[in-house]
mmCIF file with all atom_site columns, C-alpha atoms in Angstrom:
data_model
loop_
_atom_site.group_PDB
_atom_site.id
_atom_site.type_symbol
_atom_site.label_atom_id
_atom_site.label_alt_id
_atom_site.label_comp_id
_atom_site.label_asym_id
_atom_site.label_entity_id
_atom_site.label_seq_id
_atom_site.pdbx_PDB_ins_code
_atom_site.Cartn_x
_atom_site.Cartn_y
_atom_site.Cartn_z
_atom_site.occupancy
_atom_site.B_iso_or_equiv
_atom_site.pdbx_formal_charge
_atom_site.auth_seq_id
_atom_site.auth_comp_id
_atom_site.auth_asym_id
_atom_site.auth_atom_id
_atom_site.pdbx_PDB_model_num
ATOM 1  C CA . UNK A 1 1  ? 205.899 104.941 101.068 1.00 43.00 ? 1  UNK A CA 1
ATOM 2  C CA . UNK A 1 2  ? 202.405 105.964 100.330 1.00 44.00 ? 2  UNK A CA 1
ATOM 3  C CA . UNK A 1 3  ? 202.022 109.190 98.569  1.00 57.00 ? 3  UNK A CA 1
ATOM 4  C CA . UNK A 1 4  ? 199.753 110.868 101.518 1.00 71.00 ? 4  UNK A CA 1
ATOM 5  C CA . UNK A 1 5  ? 201.736 109.166 104.323 1.00 87.00 ? 5  UNK A CA 1
ATOM 6  C CA . UNK A 1 6  ? 203.222 112.073 106.331 1.00 91.00 ? 6  UNK A CA 1
ATOM 7  C CA . UNK A 1 7  ? 203.573 113.588 109.797 1.00 92.00 ? 7  UNK A CA 1
ATOM 8  C CA . UNK A 1 8  ? 202.608 117.384 110.984 1.00 92.00 ? 8  UNK A CA 1
ATOM 9  C CA . UNK A 1 9  ? 204.071 119.035 114.340 1.00 93.00 ? 9  UNK A CA 1
ATOM 10 C CA . UNK A 1 10 ? 202.371 121.233 116.083 1.00 92.00 ? 10 UNK A CA 1
ATOM 11 C CA . UNK A 1 11 ? 203.749 124.163 118.053 1.00 92.00 ? 11 UNK A CA 1
ATOM 12 C CA . UNK A 1 12 ? 203.222 126.320 121.118 1.00 89.00 ? 12 UNK A CA 1
ATOM 13 C CA . UNK A 1 13 ? 204.489 129.572 118.908 1.00 90.00 ? 13 UNK A CA 1
ATOM 14 C CA . UNK A 1 14 ? 205.459 130.616 115.414 1.00 90.00 ? 14 UNK A CA 1
ATOM 15 C CA . UNK A 1 15 ? 208.735 131.069 116.787 1.00 93.00 ? 15 UNK A CA 1
ATOM 16 C CA . UNK A 1 16 ? 209.359 127.305 117.636 1.00 93.00 ? 16 UNK A CA 1
ATOM 17 C CA . UNK A 1 17 ? 207.763 126.148 114.038 1.00 93.00 ? 17 UNK A CA 1
ATOM 18 C CA . UNK A 1 18 ? 210.462 128.657 112.230 1.00 94.00 ? 18 UNK A CA 1
ATOM 19 C CA . UNK A 1 19 ? 213.021 127.133 114.418 1.00 95.00 ? 19 UNK A CA 1
ATOM 20 C CA . UNK A 1 20 ? 212.217 123.680 113.948 1.00 96.00 ? 20 UNK A CA 1
ATOM 21 C CA . UNK A 1 21 ? 212.074 124.426 110.212 1.00 95.00 ? 21 UNK A CA 1
ATOM 22 C CA . UNK A 1 22 ? 215.646 125.627 110.463 1.00 95.00 ? 22 UNK A CA 1
ATOM 23 C CA . UNK A 1 23 ? 217.132 122.807 112.452 1.00 95.00 ? 23 UNK A CA 1
ATOM 24 C CA . UNK A 1 24 ? 215.944 120.536 109.708 1.00 96.00 ? 24 UNK A CA 1
ATOM 25 C CA . UNK A 1 25 ? 216.576 122.218 106.726 1.00 95.00 ? 25 UNK A CA 1
ATOM 26 C CA . UNK A 1 26 ? 220.381 122.566 108.084 1.00 95.00 ? 26 UNK A CA 1
ATOM 27 C CA . UNK A 1 27 ? 220.575 118.697 108.333 1.00 94.00 ? 27 UNK A CA 1
ATOM 28 C CA . UNK A 1 28 ? 218.841 118.420 104.700 1.00 94.00 ? 28 UNK A CA 1
ATOM 29 C CA . UNK A 1 29 ? 215.656 116.792 105.745 1.00 93.00 ? 29 UNK A CA 1
ATOM 30 C CA . UNK A 1 30 ? 212.561 117.349 103.308 1.00 89.00 ? 30 UNK A CA 1
ATOM 31 C CA . UNK A 1 31 ? 210.208 119.480 106.026 1.00 94.00 ? 31 UNK A CA 1
ATOM 32 C CA . UNK A 1 32 ? 208.088 122.334 105.035 1.00 93.00 ? 32 UNK A CA 1
ATOM 33 C CA . UNK A 1 33 ? 205.790 124.853 107.087 1.00 94.00 ? 33 UNK A CA 1
ATOM 34 C CA . UNK A 1 34 ? 202.281 124.741 106.565 1.00 93.00 ? 34 UNK A CA 1
ATOM 35 C CA . UNK A 1 35 ? 198.947 126.375 108.084 1.00 91.00 ? 35 UNK A CA 1
ATOM 36 C CA . UNK A 1 36 ? 198.227 124.382 111.137 1.00 86.00 ? 36 UNK A CA 1
ATOM 37 C CA . UNK A 1 37 ? 195.491 121.893 109.751 1.00 83.00 ? 37 UNK A CA 1
ATOM 38 C CA . UNK A 1 38 ? 192.252 123.361 111.858 1.00 80.00 ? 38 UNK A CA 1
ATOM 39 C CA . UNK A 1 39 ? 190.931 119.561 112.313 1.00 80.00 ? 39 UNK A CA 1
ATOM 40 C CA . UNK A 1 40 ? 194.251 119.097 114.826 1.00 80.00 ? 40 UNK A CA 1
ATOM 41 C CA . UNK A 1 41 ? 194.506 122.457 116.506 1.00 73.00 ? 41 UNK A CA 1
ATOM 42 C CA . UNK A 1 42 ? 193.185 125.944 116.492 1.00 65.00 ? 42 UNK A CA 1
ATOM 43 C CA . UNK A 1 43 ? 196.510 127.302 118.590 1.00 67.00 ? 43 UNK A CA 1
ATOM 44 C CA . UNK A 1 44 ? 199.370 128.420 116.666 1.00 62.00 ? 44 UNK A CA 1
ATOM 45 C CA . UNK A 1 45 ? 198.802 128.951 112.836 1.00 85.00 ? 45 UNK A CA 1
ATOM 46 C CA . UNK A 1 46 ? 201.984 127.373 111.872 1.00 89.00 ? 46 UNK A CA 1
ATOM 47 C CA . UNK A 1 47 ? 203.131 123.541 111.610 1.00 93.00 ? 47 UNK A CA 1
ATOM 48 C CA . UNK A 1 48 ? 205.610 121.469 110.042 1.00 95.00 ? 48 UNK A CA 1
ATOM 49 C CA . UNK A 1 49 ? 204.815 118.729 107.441 1.00 94.00 ? 49 UNK A CA 1
ATOM 50 C CA . UNK A 1 50 ? 207.479 116.031 106.575 1.00 95.00 ? 50 UNK A CA 1
ATOM 51 C CA . UNK A 1 51 ? 207.458 112.638 105.228 1.00 94.00 ? 51 UNK A CA 1
ATOM 52 C CA . UNK A 1 52 ? 206.629 109.695 108.003 1.00 91.00 ? 52 UNK A CA 1
ATOM 53 C CA . UNK A 1 53 ? 209.476 107.557 106.879 1.00 91.00 ? 53 UNK A CA 1
ATOM 54 C CA . UNK A 1 54 ? 211.798 110.097 108.587 1.00 93.00 ? 54 UNK A CA 1
ATOM 55 C CA . UNK A 1 55 ? 210.040 110.312 111.676 1.00 91.00 ? 55 UNK A CA 1
ATOM 56 C CA . UNK A 1 56 ? 212.618 109.199 113.943 1.00 90.00 ? 56 UNK A CA 1
ATOM 57 C CA . UNK A 1 57 ? 215.335 111.429 112.416 1.00 93.00 ? 57 UNK A CA 1
ATOM 58 C CA . UNK A 1 58 ? 212.714 114.812 112.452 1.00 94.00 ? 58 UNK A CA 1
ATOM 59 C CA . UNK A 1 59 ? 212.242 114.090 116.119 1.00 90.00 ? 59 UNK A CA 1
ATOM 60 C CA . UNK A 1 60 ? 215.808 113.573 116.929 1.00 91.00 ? 60 UNK A CA 1
ATOM 61 C CA . UNK A 1 61 ? 217.006 116.746 115.245 1.00 94.00 ? 61 UNK A CA 1
ATOM 62 C CA . UNK A 1 62 ? 214.270 118.793 116.500 1.00 93.00 ? 62 UNK A CA 1
ATOM 63 C CA . UNK A 1 63 ? 215.077 117.385 120.250 1.00 91.00 ? 63 UNK A CA 1
ATOM 64 C CA . UNK A 1 64 ? 218.331 118.093 119.869 1.00 93.00 ? 64 UNK A CA 1
ATOM 65 C CA . UNK A 1 65 ? 217.808 121.638 118.825 1.00 94.00 ? 65 UNK A CA 1
ATOM 66 C CA . UNK A 1 66 ? 215.612 122.198 121.885 1.00 93.00 ? 66 UNK A CA 1
ATOM 67 C CA . UNK A 1 67 ? 212.182 122.818 120.276 1.00 93.00 ? 67 UNK A CA 1
ATOM 68 C CA . UNK A 1 68 ? 209.359 123.165 121.937 1.00 88.00 ? 68 UNK A CA 1
ATOM 69 C CA . UNK A 1 69 ? 206.685 120.744 120.133 1.00 89.00 ? 69 UNK A CA 1
ATOM 70 C CA . UNK A 1 70 ? 202.841 120.691 121.074 1.00 90.00 ? 70 UNK A CA 1
ATOM 71 C CA . UNK A 1 71 ? 201.818 117.722 119.033 1.00 90.00 ? 71 UNK A CA 1
ATOM 72 C CA . UNK A 1 72 ? 203.428 114.875 116.608 1.00 91.00 ? 72 UNK A CA 1
ATOM 73 C CA . UNK A 1 73 ? 200.662 113.596 114.282 1.00 90.00 ? 73 UNK A CA 1
ATOM 74 C CA . UNK A 1 74 ? 200.917 110.518 111.606 1.00 88.00 ? 74 UNK A CA 1
ATOM 75 C CA . UNK A 1 75 ? 198.470 111.516 108.769 1.00 85.00 ? 75 UNK A CA 1
ATOM 76 C CA . UNK A 1 76 ? 197.881 109.098 105.903 1.00 76.00 ? 76 UNK A CA 1
ATOM 77 C CA . UNK A 1 77 ? 195.050 107.429 104.047 1.00 66.00 ? 77 UNK A CA 1
ATOM 78 C CA . UNK A 1 78 ? 192.149 109.867 105.408 1.00 62.00 ? 78 UNK A CA 1
ATOM 79 C CA . UNK A 1 79 ? 192.932 109.227 109.018 1.00 63.00 ? 79 UNK A CA 1
ATOM 80 C CA . UNK A 1 80 ? 195.119 111.098 111.872 1.00 65.00 ? 80 UNK A CA 1
ATOM 81 C CA . UNK A 1 81 ? 197.239 109.339 114.653 1.00 66.00 ? 81 UNK A CA 1
ATOM 82 C CA . UNK A 1 82 ? 198.318 111.189 117.893 1.00 63.00 ? 82 UNK A CA 1
ATOM 83 C CA . UNK A 1 83 ? 201.742 110.414 119.101 1.00 65.00 ? 83 UNK A CA 1
ATOM 84 C CA . UNK A 1 84 ? 202.332 111.487 122.404 1.00 57.00 ? 84 UNK A CA 1
ATOM 85 C CA . UNK A 1 85 ? 204.698 114.141 122.789 1.00 61.00 ? 85 UNK A CA 1
ATOM 86 C CA . UNK A 1 86 ? 206.446 111.831 125.308 1.00 61.00 ? 86 UNK A CA 1
ATOM 87 C CA . UNK A 1 87 ? 207.597 109.825 123.002 1.00 56.00 ? 87 UNK A CA 1
ATOM 88 C CA . UNK A 1 88 ? 209.237 112.614 121.209 1.00 57.00 ? 88 UNK A CA 1
ATOM 89 C CA . UNK A 1 89 ? 211.620 113.281 123.892 1.00 50.00 ? 89 UNK A CA 1
ATOM 90 C CA . UNK A 1 90 ? 211.923 109.771 125.668 1.00 54.00 ? 90 UNK A CA 1
ATOM 91 C CA . UNK A 1 91 ? 214.496 108.816 122.869 1.00 52.00 ? 91 UNK A CA 1
ATOM 92 C CA . UNK A 1 92 ? 212.299 105.400 122.386 1.00 53.00 ? 92 UNK A CA 1
ATOM 93 C CA . UNK A 1 93 ? 211.159 104.193 118.934 1.00 51.00 ? 93 UNK A CA 1
ATOM 94 C CA . UNK A 1 94 ? 208.115 106.050 117.357 1.00 49.00 ? 94 UNK A CA 1
ATOM 95 C CA . UNK A 1 95 ? 205.617 103.001 116.333 1.00 46.00 ? 95 UNK A CA 1
ATOM 96 C CA . UNK A 1 96 ? 202.611 103.829 114.961 1.00 46.00 ? 96 UNK A CA 1
ATOM 97 C CA . UNK A 1 97 ? 200.036 101.095 115.325 1.00 42.00 ? 97 UNK A CA 1
ATOM 98 C CA . UNK A 1 98 ? 196.731 100.787 113.274 1.00 41.00 ? 98 UNK A CA 1
#
């Protein structure tokens, strides 16, 4: 994994962000709350950052926990790509193409 290859999940509320962090911490995943990057959104001030290699497990756990997600971004190598929120809840593999 490239060091800067990570995912960021945006939320509609701080409560959802905290719920997400707790759900992932319970599972032992490496995720942490960060200030929402301004180039992604000016809404809720909290976002969740995690290694992109764990995206499938992160999305599955958050869906199971009933966490309301506003957006998912793949960030790395000085660029970002938004992943449709529908893909998170569909149970399908999340694939990012260049």
